[in-house]
CSV table of C-alpha atoms in Angstrom, one decimal:
chain,number,residue,atom,x,y,z
A,1,MET,CA,-5.2,-5.4,-22.8
A,2,ASP,CA,-5.3,-6.1,-26.5
A,3,ASN,CA,-1.5,-6.9,-26.9
A,4,TYR,CA,1.1,-7.3,-24.7
A,5,LYS,CA,2.4,-4.0,-24.8
A,6,THR,CA,-0.7,-2.5,-23.8
A,7,ALA,CA,-1.2,-5.1,-21.1
A,8,LEU,CA,2.2,-4.8,-19.6
A,9,LEU,CA,1.6,-0.8,-19.6
A,10,GLN,CA,-1.5,-1.5,-17.6
A,11,CYS,CA,0.2,-3.8,-15.1
A,12,SER,CA,3.0,-1.1,-14.7
A,13,VAL,CA,0.2,1.5,-13.7
A,14,LEU,CA,-1.2,-1.0,-11.3
A,15,SER,CA,2.1,-2.2,-9.5
A,16,LEU,CA,3.3,1.5,-9.3
A,17,CYS,CA,-0.3,2.4,-7.4
A,18,TYR,CA,0.6,-0.7,-5.1
A,19,ALA,CA,4.4,0.5,-4.6
A,20,ILE,CA,3.5,4.0,-3.8
A,21,ASN,CA,0.7,2.8,-1.3
A,22,TYR,CA,3.5,0.2,0.1
A,23,MET,CA,6.0,3.2,0.6
A,24,GLY,CA,3.6,5.4,2.0
A,25,VAL,CA,2.1,3.1,4.6
A,26,SER,CA,5.1,1.0,5.6
A,27,THR,CA,7.0,4.3,6.6
A,28,SER,CA,4.6,6.0,8.4
A,29,ASN,CA,3.0,3.2,10.2
A,30,PRO,CA,5.7,3.0,13.1
A,31,HIS,CA,4.9,6.5,13.6
A,32,ILE,CA,1.1,6.6,14.0
A,33,ALA,CA,-1.0,5.3,16.6
A,34,GLY,CA,-2.9,2.0,16.2
A,35,PRO,CA,-6.5,3.7,16.2
A,36,ALA,CA,-5.6,6.4,14.1
A,37,GLN,CA,-4.2,3.9,11.6
A,38,VAL,CA,-7.9,1.8,11.3
A,39,LEU,CA,-9.2,5.3,10.4
A,40,LEU,CA,-6.6,6.0,7.9
A,41,GLN,CA,-7.1,2.6,6.4
A,42,GLN,CA,-10.6,3.3,5.8
A,43,LEU,CA,-9.6,6.1,3.3
A,44,PRO,CA,-9.2,4.1,0.3
A,45,THR,CA,-12.9,3.4,-0.1
A,46,VAL,CA,-13.3,7.3,-0.1
A,47,PHE,CA,-10.9,7.9,-2.8
A,48,THR,CA,-12.5,4.7,-4.8
A,49,MET,CA,-15.9,6.3,-4.9
A,50,VAL,CA,-14.4,9.5,-6.0
A,51,PHE,CA,-12.4,8.2,-8.7
A,52,ALA,CA,-15.4,5.7,-9.8
A,53,SER,CA,-17.7,8.8,-9.7
A,54,LEU,CA,-15.5,11.0,-12.0
A,55,TYR,CA,-13.9,8.6,-14.3
A,56,LEU,CA,-16.4,5.7,-14.6
A,57,GLN,CA,-19.1,7.9,-14.4
A,58,ARG,CA,-20.7,5.7,-11.4
A,59,SER,CA,-23.6,7.2,-9.1
A,60,TYR,CA,-23.8,6.5,-5.4
A,61,ALA,CA,-26.6,6.9,-3.1
A,62,ALA,CA,-26.8,9.6,-0.5
A,63,GLY,CA,-26.0,7.1,2.4
A,64,CYS,CA,-22.8,6.2,0.8
A,65,TRP,CA,-21.6,9.8,0.6
A,66,ALA,CA,-22.6,10.3,4.3
A,67,GLY,CA,-20.6,7.5,4.8
A,68,VAL,CA,-17.6,8.8,3.4
A,69,GLY,CA,-18.1,12.0,5.1
A,70,LEU,CA,-18.1,10.1,8.5
A,71,ILE,CA,-14.6,8.5,7.3
A,72,LEU,CA,-13.5,12.0,6.6
A,73,ALA,CA,-14.5,13.6,9.9
A,74,GLY,CA,-13.2,10.8,11.9
A,75,THR,CA,-9.7,11.2,10.4
A,76,LEU,CA,-9.6,15.0,10.6
A,77,THR,CA,-10.9,14.7,14.2
A,78,GLN,CA,-8.5,12.3,15.0
A,79,GLN,CA,-5.6,14.7,13.8
A,80,LEU,CA,-7.3,18.1,14.8
A,81,ALA,CA,-8.7,17.3,18.5
A,82,PRO,CA,-5.3,17.2,20.2
A,83,MET,CA,-4.4,20.4,18.4
A,84,ILE,CA,-7.6,21.9,19.8
A,85,VAL,CA,-7.1,20.0,23.2
A,86,GLN,CA,-3.4,20.5,24.1
A,87,GLY,CA,-2.4,23.5,21.8
A,88,HIS,CA,-0.2,21.2,19.5
A,89,THR,CA,-0.1,18.3,17.4
A,90,SER,CA,-0.2,14.9,18.9
A,91,SER,CA,3.4,13.3,19.1
A,92,GLU,CA,1.6,10.2,18.6
A,93,ALA,CA,0.3,11.0,15.2
A,94,PRO,CA,2.6,13.7,13.4
A,95,ALA,CA,0.7,15.4,10.7
A,96,GLY,CA,3.8,14.9,8.4
A,97,TRP,CA,3.7,10.9,8.9
A,98,VAL,CA,-0.1,11.3,8.6
A,99,ALA,CA,0.3,12.9,5.1
A,100,MET,CA,2.5,10.5,4.2
A,101,ASN,CA,0.2,7.6,5.1
A,102,ILE,CA,-2.6,9.7,2.9
A,103,VAL,CA,-0.4,9.9,0.2
A,104,GLY,CA,-0.1,5.9,0.1
A,105,MET,CA,-3.9,5.6,0.5
A,106,ILE,CA,-4.9,7.5,-2.6
A,107,PRO,CA,-3.6,5.4,-5.2
A,108,LEU,CA,-4.4,2.1,-3.7
A,109,GLY,CA,-8.1,4.2,-4.0
A,110,MET,CA,-7.6,4.2,-7.6
A,111,VAL,CA,-7.1,0.6,-8.0
A,112,PRO,CA,-10.7,-0.7,-8.0
A,113,SER,CA,-11.4,2.0,-10.9
A,114,LEU,CA,-8.3,1.3,-12.6
A,115,PHE,CA,-8.9,-2.6,-12.5
A,116,GLU,CA,-12.2,-2.2,-14.0
A,117,ALA,CA,-11.4,0.0,-16.5
A,118,PHE,CA,-8.5,-2.2,-17.6
A,119,SER,CA,-10.1,-5.5,-17.5
A,120,LYS,CA,-12.6,-6.7,-20.0
A,121,PRO,CA,-13.5,-10.7,-20.8
A,122,ARG,CA,-12.0,-9.8,-24.5
A,123,GLY,CA,-9.7,-7.3,-26.0
A,124,VAL,CA,-10.5,-5.6,-29.6
A,125,ASP,CA,-8.3,-8.6,-30.9
A,126,ASN,CA,-10.9,-10.9,-29.8
A,127,ARG,CA,-8.4,-12.4,-27.1
A,128,ARG,CA,-9.1,-13.7,-23.6
A,129,MET,CA,-8.0,-11.8,-20.9
A,130,THR,CA,-5.2,-13.4,-19.1
A,131,ALA,CA,-5.5,-12.4,-15.5
A,132,GLU,CA,-3.0,-14.9,-13.9
A,133,TYR,CA,-0.1,-13.5,-16.5
A,134,ARG,CA,-1.2,-10.0,-15.4
A,135,LEU,CA,-1.4,-10.7,-11.4
A,136,LEU,CA,2.3,-12.3,-12.4
A,137,TRP,CA,3.5,-9.1,-14.2
A,138,THR,CA,1.9,-6.7,-11.6
A,139,ASN,CA,3.5,-8.4,-8.7
A,140,LEU,CA,7.2,-8.7,-10.2
A,141,LEU,CA,6.7,-4.6,-11.3
A,142,VAL,CA,5.9,-4.1,-7.7
A,143,ALA,CA,9.2,-5.0,-6.8
A,144,PHE,CA,10.8,-3.3,-9.6
A,145,TRP,CA,9.3,0.4,-8.2
A,146,LEU,CA,10.3,-0.4,-4.7
A,147,VAL,CA,13.6,-0.9,-5.5
A,148,LEU,CA,13.5,2.3,-7.6
A,149,PHE,CA,12.1,3.9,-4.5
A,150,ALA,CA,15.0,2.8,-2.5
A,151,PRO,CA,16.4,6.3,-2.1
A,152,LEU,CA,13.3,7.5,-0.8
A,153,PHE,CA,13.2,5.0,1.8
A,154,THR,CA,16.3,5.6,2.9
A,155,LEU,CA,15.7,9.6,2.5
A,156,LEU,CA,13.1,8.8,5.1
A,157,LYS,CA,15.3,7.0,7.5
A,158,GLN,CA,13.1,4.1,7.0
A,159,PRO,CA,15.5,2.2,7.5
A,160,PRO,CA,18.4,4.6,7.9
A,161,ALA,CA,20.8,4.1,4.8
A,162,SER,CA,23.5,2.1,7.0
A,163,GLN,CA,21.3,-0.5,7.8
A,164,PHE,CA,19.4,-0.7,4.3
A,165,ILE,CA,21.1,-3.8,3.0
A,166,SER,CA,21.1,-5.7,6.2
A,167,GLN,CA,17.6,-5.2,7.0
A,168,ASN,CA,16.5,-6.3,3.6
A,169,VAL,CA,18.4,-9.6,3.8
A,170,HIS,CA,17.1,-10.1,7.3
A,171,ALA,CA,13.5,-9.6,5.8
A,172,ILE,CA,14.1,-12.1,2.9
A,173,GLU,CA,15.3,-14.6,5.5
A,174,CYS,CA,12.2,-14.0,7.6
A,175,VAL,CA,9.8,-14.7,4.4
A,176,THR,CA,11.7,-17.1,3.1
A,177,LEU,CA,13.7,-19.3,5.9
A,178,GLY,CA,11.6,-18.1,8.8
A,179,VAL,CA,14.5,-16.7,10.4
A,180,LEU,CA,13.4,-13.5,12.9
A,181,HIS,CA,16.2,-10.9,13.8
A,182,GLU,CA,14.9,-9.6,16.9
A,183,GLU,CA,17.2,-6.5,16.8
A,184,ASP,CA,15.1,-5.3,13.6
A,185,LEU,CA,11.9,-5.3,15.6
A,186,PRO,CA,10.8,-1.6,16.6
A,187,ASP,CA,10.9,-0.5,20.4
A,188,TYR,CA,6.9,-1.3,20.3
A,189,ILE,CA,7.2,-5.1,19.6
A,190,ILE,CA,7.3,-6.7,23.0
A,191,GLY,CA,5.6,-9.5,24.9
A,192,ASP,CA,2.7,-11.1,22.9
A,193,SER,CA,3.6,-9.1,19.9
A,194,ASP,CA,7.1,-10.5,19.6
A,195,MET,CA,5.7,-13.7,19.7
A,196,LEU,CA,3.6,-12.9,16.8
A,197,ALA,CA,6.2,-11.4,15.0
A,198,LYS,CA,8.1,-14.7,15.3
A,199,LEU,CA,5.0,-16.6,14.3
A,200,ASP,CA,5.0,-14.5,11.0
A,201,CYS,CA,8.4,-15.5,10.0
A,202,VAL,CA,7.8,-19.0,10.6
A,203,SER,CA,4.6,-19.1,8.6
A,204,ALA,CA,5.3,-16.7,5.9
A,205,GLY,CA,7.7,-19.1,3.8
A,206,PRO,CA,5.2,-22.0,3.7
A,207,LEU,CA,2.2,-19.6,2.8
A,208,LEU,CA,4.4,-18.0,-0.2
A,209,LEU,CA,5.1,-21.3,-1.3
């Protein structure tokens, strides 16, 4: 935080956490049912409390930990109940993709603790914190990490290697020009969801600007 090298290192760590979260969630969500996704999206709260307790020496009331227990219990029940009732893992939430989603949630839970540890009003050299520049660096570095992760995306066939370039070009056209390529939409995007996808493309560009 006290000089550009330290700030760049901190931004690199934060951006890596965001990139792992993006990879884990974006590759697993198409394979996980909506209700299961809602439960899994609560997990960063659990990891944030754990990391804050371990590394920032924070203490939380028993009621907070009880809430964490409910989240964990709900996640485990959602995954284990089909195995108990049907005798096999639910096809809507395969264990491998649930694990991939959790892998993405862990670094997201670390971000608040890291941000608090890194961010102070002034560094040891008495310079003021420049949050805007740090946010810019972090977002640029997220793109850098995702480019490095490209082989992992193709390994998971999200998207397949043969479609990797075309789908990324289509994604850029969507968020910059508002052009939607319907052939890229997953099978479950139909009807009203299809209309929402088109609306997302049209609105993404102006929002980015």
